[in-house]
Amino acid sequence: MDTSRLLTLLEEHAATGKYLSGEELSKLLKISRTAVWKQINKLREEGYEFDAVSRRGYRLLHAPDLMTAERLERYLQTKLYGRKLQLLSVTSSTQIVARELAEEGEPEGTLVFAEQQTVGRGRQGRSWHSPAGKGIWMSLLLRPELPLRSAPQLTLMTAVAVCQAIRKVTGVEAGIKWPNDLLAGGKKICGILLESAGEDTRMKYCIAGIGIDVNLEQEDLPEHLQSVATSLKLAAGQTQDRAELAAEVLLRMEQLMELYQAEGFQPIRLLWEDMSVTLGRGVSVAGHKGMNTGIAVALDDSGGLVILDESGALATIFSGELELD
Amino acid sequence: MDTSRLLTLLEEHAATGKYLSGEELSKLLKISRTAVWKQINKLREEGYEFDAVSRRGYRLLHAPDLMTAERLERYLQTKLYGRKLQLLSVTSSTQIVARELAEEGEPEGTLVFAEQQTVGRGRQGRSWHSPAGKGIWMSLLLRPELPLRSAPQLTLMTAVAVCQAIRKVTGVEAGIKWPNDLLAGGKKICGILLESAGEDTRMKYCIAGIGIDVNLEQEDLPEHLQSVATSLKLAAGQTQDRAELAAEVLLRMEQLMELYQAEGFQPIRLLWEDMSVTLGRGVSVAGHKGMNTGIAVALDDSGGLVILDESGALATIFSGELELD
């Protein structure tokens, strides 16, 4: 039973406070009144709440933050990204599932989305806390015709896409901490992990792993993260729609990938710099060759962070853990 | 039963034409004469042939081209590379096995060697013909602390290592065709496929896949390859010892990796240029953006091939299929 057209009508009218009667819905959707009633019931089972008033009809009161293929598709404006979808209630890690799909030959834009991850992974082998139904835990398979050396730039591109989507859908003024963490009010709301597979100089595929803390409450965060992490709900003061946000991330990813392939890294770099909360700040980066401390002054052409130290020397850092002073 | 010490003695004496009696062997190895006799028998079963003369003893006439862990170890001079070994009689592809081992956390230097591959893979999804017992079909797991952008340079480093090893062990004057094919007399004798796995800017691991046509006869090559491929046996006029050659490849790989990590790409580039059969030649490279034709003039810092075209313009090519004019 496809309830998406009914839901769209109810959502449109809910915004104006108007009711829609069973008869109006029946005419607009060109289905019987019994079919309307059945669809309303199905939506109720999914957690939608309606105000049903005799002779006036139905008004949508509350849409659950449900992540269904139908709801994602309703918001999806992409050509390719997210059109092929695996929606999992629980999985070990969406990165692992996506890599298996990549090896099996699944196409560019294939999306793996999990309600919950049991061993969600972050950068450098760290774990990523991914409680059920509270976040966007997803992995997007990319197969661009690019050299392998583009991979670090795609990491930064992904951070830009997610930051744009969060700002647009939730209004939260997210910023990017180099290379690809997103912060709100100085606390982490999103982690990005880009895993790539190369063959000689060629990129075979890469998988953009995106973890966004959407509707986590304070108590959903493990104690050791409470001072450093937050969620969009906590930052914005209200529940956010994961399907709408995920669809917006996918749209931005697709648009930025087209831009990158047409124009190269330069426009992505400008967007990144514009959203950065790192440039102009004092930073310390611990790499395996020791500590670099100074002012972050620029992003270089290949995505490295250029740091100006006390002695006036410039160093470019390509990986490591960054602390904002 | 470890026959390696006995074999070493017999091999040393075979070179001078001397015989070793059962009594001498028993004393030298500090084992009983019965034990000597058992070991000789075991070696015969493995395909070794001896001249056994009453009162004089044994002389090694012929060592089979056997690839056993013992024989590889006897030649191995590395600290790490090849010390952890999976020797398979038949497998789909050593790359696939090595990747599984990498994901399971096996250490740097782990080697997968197959007598035969059923779906051996070459670059760009092509198949690689790998008949039983005739070649070196192996994959070496590398976990260097390097940025992902080093991967193309490791491809070139591998070509240098294999080329050095072939020249030393077989005397065949192999040369490198950009980026990483090895030729002898203009025909291909070795293919290299470097697959890498990255996480953001960091290299998680890479797998150097090396396929060397060692002892293939003309009839072992499929018809469509006979004009473009050959083997070391055909080029050198005699059977080559795969264990010795594989051990030499591993040693060169380990030495060059140390050099690369200490000094960067520059010394590797010089070695590559010295062994190149591409530089100074007219070449055509078909990439996905079209055809580049001109004279190959240099290798650039990141491993790209610099081509000078008729109009005097320089272009740097990072991937594609190269034809020598």
Short mmCIF file of C-alpha atoms in Angstrom, two decimals, chain B:
data_model
loop_
_atom_site.label_atom_id
_atom_site.label_comp_id
_atom_site.label_asym_id
_atom_site.label_seq_id
_atom_site.Cartn_x
_atom_site.Cartn_y
_atom_site.Cartn_z
CA MET B 1 61.28 -34.04 8.27
CA ASP B 2 63.40 -30.98 7.60
CA THR B 3 65.67 -31.66 4.65
CA SER B 4 66.91 -28.12 4.27
CA ARG B 5 70.35 -28.55 5.87
CA LEU B 6 71.05 -31.71 3.88
CA LEU B 7 69.96 -29.97 0.70
CA THR B 8 72.17 -26.97 1.37
CA LEU B 9 75.21 -29.25 1.74
CA LEU B 10 74.39 -31.16 -1.43
CA GLU B 11 73.79 -27.97 -3.38
CA GLU B 12 77.08 -26.47 -2.23
CA HIS B 13 79.00 -29.57 -3.31
CA ALA B 14 77.08 -30.03 -6.56
CA ALA B 15 78.54 -26.73 -7.76
CA THR B 16 82.09 -28.16 -7.46
CA GLY B 17 81.18 -31.60 -8.80
CA LYS B 18 82.10 -33.31 -5.50
CA TYR B 19 80.32 -36.25 -3.98
CA LEU B 20 79.30 -36.51 -0.32
CA SER B 21 79.17 -39.93 1.28
CA GLY B 22 76.47 -41.07 3.67
CA GLU B 23 79.07 -41.11 6.43
CA GLU B 24 80.25 -37.58 5.76
CA LEU B 25 76.66 -36.34 5.65
CA SER B 26 75.87 -38.17 8.88
CA LYS B 27 78.79 -36.45 10.63
CA LEU B 28 78.18 -33.00 9.20
CA LEU B 29 74.47 -33.07 10.04
CA LYS B 30 74.93 -34.91 13.34
CA ILE B 31 72.21 -37.41 12.42
CA SER B 32 72.28 -41.18 11.89
CA ARG B 33 73.04 -42.67 8.49
CA THR B 34 69.50 -44.06 8.42
CA ALA B 35 68.20 -40.52 8.88
CA VAL B 36 70.40 -39.34 5.99
CA TRP B 37 69.02 -42.10 3.80
CA LYS B 38 65.43 -41.19 4.74
CA GLN B 39 66.01 -37.55 3.88
CA ILE B 40 67.58 -38.43 0.53
CA ASN B 41 64.51 -40.55 -0.21
CA LYS B 42 62.18 -37.72 0.71
CA LEU B 43 64.04 -35.38 -1.62
CA ARG B 44 63.80 -37.94 -4.43
CA GLU B 45 60.04 -38.04 -3.90
CA GLU B 46 59.99 -34.26 -4.27
CA GLY B 47 61.66 -34.54 -7.66
CA TYR B 48 65.33 -34.08 -6.79
CA GLU B 49 67.68 -36.29 -8.78
CA PHE B 50 70.99 -37.61 -7.44
CA ASP B 51 73.94 -39.39 -8.87
CA ALA B 52 74.62 -42.11 -6.22
CA VAL B 53 77.96 -43.83 -6.67
CA SER B 54 79.08 -46.69 -4.45
CA ARG B 55 81.89 -45.65 -2.00
CA ARG B 56 81.76 -42.04 -3.23
CA GLY B 57 78.27 -41.04 -2.15
CA TYR B 58 75.72 -38.63 -3.50
CA ARG B 59 75.84 -35.74 -5.90
CA LEU B 60 72.84 -33.51 -6.68
CA LEU B 61 72.07 -33.61 -10.39
CA HIS B 62 68.77 -31.78 -10.68
CA ALA B 63 66.67 -29.71 -8.35
CA PRO B 64 63.03 -29.54 -9.34
CA ASP B 65 61.45 -26.09 -9.55
CA LEU B 66 59.57 -26.77 -6.35
CA MET B 67 57.91 -24.06 -4.42
CA THR B 68 57.88 -25.24 -0.85
CA ALA B 69 57.97 -23.18 2.32
CA GLU B 70 61.32 -24.81 3.14
CA ARG B 71 62.87 -23.91 -0.19
CA LEU B 72 61.58 -20.34 -0.03
CA GLU B 73 62.90 -19.95 3.50
CA ARG B 74 66.28 -21.26 2.49
CA TYR B 75 66.64 -18.39 0.04
CA LEU B 76 64.88 -15.76 2.12
CA GLN B 77 67.11 -12.98 3.45
CA THR B 78 64.38 -10.62 4.59
CA LYS B 79 63.52 -9.49 8.09
CA LEU B 80 59.76 -9.57 7.58
CA TYR B 81 58.58 -9.91 3.99
CA GLY B 82 57.49 -13.46 3.22
CA ARG B 83 58.22 -14.71 6.73
CA LYS B 84 54.49 -15.27 7.24
CA LEU B 85 53.38 -17.38 4.31
CA GLN B 86 50.31 -18.97 2.79
CA LEU B 87 51.32 -21.40 0.08
CA LEU B 88 48.28 -22.53 -1.92
CA SER B 89 48.20 -25.15 -4.64
CA VAL B 90 45.14 -23.63 -6.32
CA THR B 91 43.24 -20.46 -5.51
CA SER B 92 40.93 -18.06 -7.29
CA SER B 93 43.32 -15.12 -6.97
CA THR B 94 46.08 -14.44 -4.49
CA GLN B 95 44.87 -10.81 -4.35
CA ILE B 96 41.50 -11.91 -2.99
CA VAL B 97 43.10 -14.17 -0.37
CA ALA B 98 45.56 -11.46 0.65
CA ARG B 99 42.80 -8.88 1.01
CA GLU B 100 40.87 -11.19 3.31
CA LEU B 101 44.01 -11.68 5.39
CA ALA B 102 44.53 -7.90 5.48
CA GLU B 103 41.00 -7.34 6.72
CA GLU B 104 41.56 -9.98 9.38
CA GLY B 105 44.55 -7.99 10.62
CA GLU B 106 47.44 -10.09 9.35
CA PRO B 107 50.76 -8.21 9.57
CA GLU B 108 52.95 -6.38 7.06
CA GLY B 109 54.95 -8.78 4.94
CA THR B 110 52.39 -11.60 4.88
CA LEU B 111 52.73 -13.42 1.57
CA VAL B 112 50.18 -15.42 -0.39
CA PHE B 113 51.73 -17.64 -3.07
CA ALA B 114 49.71 -19.88 -5.36
CA GLU B 115 50.94 -22.62 -7.69
CA GLN B 116 47.90 -21.89 -9.84
CA GLN B 117 45.22 -19.19 -10.03
CA THR B 118 41.85 -19.93 -11.57
CA VAL B 119 40.77 -16.30 -11.93
CA GLY B 120 44.08 -14.44 -11.72
CA ARG B 121 43.52 -10.73 -12.21
CA GLY B 122 45.49 -8.09 -14.05
CA ARG B 123 45.08 -4.35 -14.24
CA GLN B 124 41.78 -2.74 -15.15
CA GLY B 125 39.74 -5.88 -14.60
CA ARG B 126 41.61 -7.99 -17.15
CA SER B 127 42.36 -11.62 -16.46
CA TRP B 128 45.87 -12.92 -15.84
CA HIS B 129 46.80 -16.35 -17.19
CA SER B 130 48.39 -18.28 -14.29
CA PRO B 131 49.01 -21.96 -15.16
CA ALA B 132 50.01 -24.45 -12.46
CA GLY B 133 53.63 -24.59 -11.33
CA LYS B 134 54.97 -22.31 -14.06
CA GLY B 135 55.02 -18.88 -12.54
CA ILE B 136 55.28 -16.68 -9.52
CA TRP B 137 51.71 -15.74 -8.70
CA MET B 138 51.90 -13.97 -5.39
CA SER B 139 50.51 -11.12 -3.31
CA LEU B 140 52.41 -9.30 -0.59
CA LEU B 141 50.59 -7.44 2.17
CA LEU B 142 52.10 -4.04 3.01
CA ARG B 143 51.12 -1.80 5.90
CA PRO B 144 53.48 1.16 5.66
CA GLU B 145 52.80 4.31 7.68
CA LEU B 146 52.23 6.38 4.57
CA PRO B 147 49.61 8.73 3.22
CA LEU B 148 47.23 7.23 0.68
CA ARG B 149 48.68 9.44 -2.05
CA SER B 150 51.87 7.33 -1.88
CA ALA B 151 50.11 4.33 -3.42
CA PRO B 152 51.01 5.10 -7.07
CA GLN B 153 54.65 5.46 -6.04
CA LEU B 154 54.57 2.03 -4.40
CA THR B 155 53.37 0.63 -7.72
CA LEU B 156 56.51 1.96 -9.38
CA MET B 157 58.67 0.78 -6.47
CA THR B 158 57.32 -2.76 -6.93
CA ALA B 159 58.24 -2.68 -10.61
CA VAL B 160 61.80 -1.67 -9.69
CA ALA B 161 62.07 -4.46 -7.08
CA VAL B 162 60.90 -7.17 -9.45
CA CYS B 163 63.07 -5.87 -12.28
CA GLN B 164 66.18 -5.88 -10.05
CA ALA B 165 65.38 -9.41 -8.84
CA ILE B 166 64.86 -10.79 -12.36
CA ARG B 167 68.11 -9.27 -13.61
CA LYS B 168 70.08 -10.65 -10.65
CA VAL B 169 68.64 -14.19 -10.51
CA THR B 170 68.03 -14.95 -14.19
CA GLY B 171 70.34 -12.55 -16.02
CA VAL B 172 67.44 -11.55 -18.27
CA GLU B 173 67.69 -7.83 -19.08
CA ALA B 174 64.16 -6.93 -18.08
CA GLY B 175 62.95 -3.34 -18.52
CA ILE B 176 59.98 -1.40 -17.15
CA LYS B 177 57.15 -0.20 -19.35
CA TRP B 178 55.19 2.57 -17.62
CA PRO B 179 53.72 2.25 -15.18
CA ASN B 180 54.54 -1.28 -14.05
CA ASP B 181 54.77 -3.91 -16.76
CA LEU B 182 58.08 -5.69 -17.17
CA LEU B 183 59.27 -6.57 -20.66
CA ALA B 184 62.03 -8.79 -22.01
CA GLY B 185 62.88 -8.37 -25.68
CA GLY B 186 59.78 -6.23 -26.08
CA LYS B 187 57.44 -8.92 -24.71
CA LYS B 188 55.67 -8.91 -21.38
CA ILE B 189 57.06 -11.19 -18.66
CA CYS B 190 55.50 -9.70 -15.56
CA GLY B 191 52.44 -7.78 -14.49
CA ILE B 192 52.02 -5.89 -11.26
CA LEU B 193 48.75 -4.84 -9.65
CA LEU B 194 48.85 -2.74 -6.53
CA GLU B 195 45.57 -2.57 -4.68
CA SER B 196 45.29 -0.15 -1.83
CA ALA B 197 42.79 0.51 0.92
CA GLY B 198 42.60 4.01 2.35
CA GLU B 199 40.83 5.68 5.22
CA ASP B 200 40.54 9.43 4.63
CA THR B 201 44.13 10.49 3.88
CA ARG B 202 45.77 7.46 5.46
CA MET B 203 46.81 4.21 3.76
CA LYS B 204 45.28 1.33 5.69
CA TYR B 205 47.16 -1.28 3.72
CA CYS B 206 48.08 -2.17 0.21
CA ILE B 207 48.60 -5.44 -1.58
CA ALA B 208 51.28 -5.81 -4.19
CA GLY B 209 50.13 -8.45 -6.65
CA ILE B 210 53.02 -9.82 -8.71
CA GLY B 211 52.64 -12.21 -11.62
CA ILE B 212 55.87 -13.39 -13.27
CA ASP B 213 55.88 -15.77 -16.23
CA VAL B 214 58.83 -17.86 -15.05
CA ASN B 215 58.91 -21.29 -16.66
CA LEU B 216 56.08 -21.13 -19.17
CA GLU B 217 56.75 -22.81 -22.51
CA GLN B 218 55.54 -21.26 -25.73
CA GLU B 219 52.55 -23.64 -25.68
CA ASP B 220 51.61 -22.61 -22.12
CA LEU B 221 50.73 -19.14 -23.41
CA PRO B 222 47.24 -18.69 -24.84
CA GLU B 223 47.37 -17.99 -28.58
CA HIS B 224 46.33 -14.33 -28.26
CA LEU B 225 49.28 -13.70 -25.91
CA GLN B 226 52.00 -15.49 -27.91
CA SER B 227 53.03 -12.41 -29.87
CA VAL B 228 53.03 -10.08 -26.85
CA ALA B 229 54.12 -12.21 -23.89
CA THR B 230 57.01 -14.51 -23.08
CA SER B 231 58.61 -16.17 -20.06
CA LEU B 232 61.94 -15.98 -18.29
CA LYS B 233 62.68 -19.56 -19.34
CA LEU B 234 62.09 -18.68 -22.99
CA ALA B 235 64.11 -15.48 -22.64
CA ALA B 236 67.03 -17.07 -20.74
CA GLY B 237 67.02 -20.46 -22.44
CA GLN B 238 66.79 -22.42 -19.20
CA THR B 239 64.47 -23.32 -16.34
CA GLN B 240 64.53 -20.78 -13.52
CA ASP B 241 64.19 -21.45 -9.81
CA ARG B 242 60.95 -19.85 -8.62
CA ALA B 243 61.82 -20.07 -4.93
CA GLU B 244 65.12 -18.26 -5.45
CA LEU B 245 63.50 -15.58 -7.61
CA ALA B 246 60.56 -15.07 -5.25
CA ALA B 247 62.95 -14.70 -2.31
CA GLU B 248 64.99 -12.14 -4.23
CA VAL B 249 61.84 -10.14 -5.11
CA LEU B 250 60.87 -10.10 -1.43
CA LEU B 251 64.34 -8.93 -0.40
CA ARG B 252 64.33 -6.10 -2.96
CA MET B 253 60.83 -5.07 -1.91
CA GLU B 254 61.86 -4.87 1.73
CA GLN B 255 65.03 -2.93 0.94
CA LEU B 256 63.27 -0.48 -1.38
CA MET B 257 60.46 0.08 1.13
CA GLU B 258 63.06 1.01 3.75
CA LEU B 259 64.71 3.34 1.24
CA TYR B 260 61.34 4.88 0.33
CA GLN B 261 60.38 5.47 3.94
CA ALA B 262 63.77 7.00 4.76
CA GLU B 263 64.39 9.04 1.63
CA GLY B 264 61.06 9.42 -0.14
CA PHE B 265 60.31 8.77 -3.79
CA GLN B 266 63.35 10.45 -5.33
CA PRO B 267 65.80 7.49 -5.19
CA ILE B 268 63.04 5.09 -6.35
CA ARG B 269 62.35 7.40 -9.27
CA LEU B 270 65.98 7.36 -10.32
CA LEU B 271 66.08 3.56 -10.19
CA TRP B 272 62.83 3.38 -12.16
CA GLU B 273 64.10 5.77 -14.81
CA ASP B 274 67.29 3.74 -15.11
CA MET B 275 65.33 0.54 -15.82
CA SER B 276 62.69 2.15 -17.98
CA VAL B 277 62.10 1.12 -21.57
CA THR B 278 59.54 3.93 -21.86
CA LEU B 279 61.48 7.17 -21.43
CA GLY B 280 62.75 8.68 -24.65
CA ARG B 281 60.32 6.61 -26.71
CA GLY B 282 57.31 7.65 -28.73
CA VAL B 283 54.20 6.57 -26.84
CA SER B 284 50.43 6.70 -27.02
CA VAL B 285 48.30 6.52 -23.91
CA ALA B 286 44.57 5.93 -24.12
CA GLY B 287 42.90 7.44 -21.08
CA HIS B 288 39.21 7.99 -20.44
CA LYS B 289 39.65 11.60 -21.60
CA GLY B 290 41.10 10.59 -24.97
CA MET B 291 44.47 9.76 -26.53
CA ASN B 292 47.80 11.35 -25.62
CA THR B 293 50.61 10.89 -28.13
CA GLY B 294 54.18 12.14 -27.95
CA ILE B 295 57.59 11.38 -26.49
CA ALA B 296 57.78 10.10 -22.89
CA VAL B 297 60.26 12.49 -21.30
CA ALA B 298 60.10 12.02 -17.53
CA LEU B 299 58.45 10.52 -14.51
CA ASP B 300 56.92 13.20 -12.30
CA ASP B 301 57.09 13.40 -8.52
CA SER B 302 53.87 11.53 -7.98
CA GLY B 303 54.60 8.81 -10.54
CA GLY B 304 52.79 10.27 -13.55
CA LEU B 305 54.36 10.01 -17.00
CA VAL B 306 55.24 13.32 -18.63
CA ILE B 307 54.63 13.33 -22.38
CA LEU B 308 55.87 15.97 -24.81
CA ASP B 309 53.52 16.26 -27.77
CA GLU B 310 54.19 17.49 -31.31
CA SER B 311 53.15 21.03 -30.48
CA GLY B 312 55.74 21.15 -27.69
CA ALA B 313 53.16 20.96 -24.91
CA LEU B 314 53.76 18.79 -21.85
CA ALA B 315 51.00 16.60 -20.40
CA THR B 316 51.20 14.36 -17.35
CA ILE B 317 49.36 11.06 -17.51
CA PHE B 318 48.39 9.23 -14.33
CA SER B 319 46.63 6.18 -15.70
CA GLY B 320 45.73 4.55 -18.95
CA GLU B 321 46.99 1.96 -21.38
CA LEU B 322 50.39 2.79 -22.84
CA GLU B 323 51.54 1.72 -26.31
CA LEU B 324 55.19 2.02 -27.28
CA ASP B 325 55.49 3.24 -30.89
#
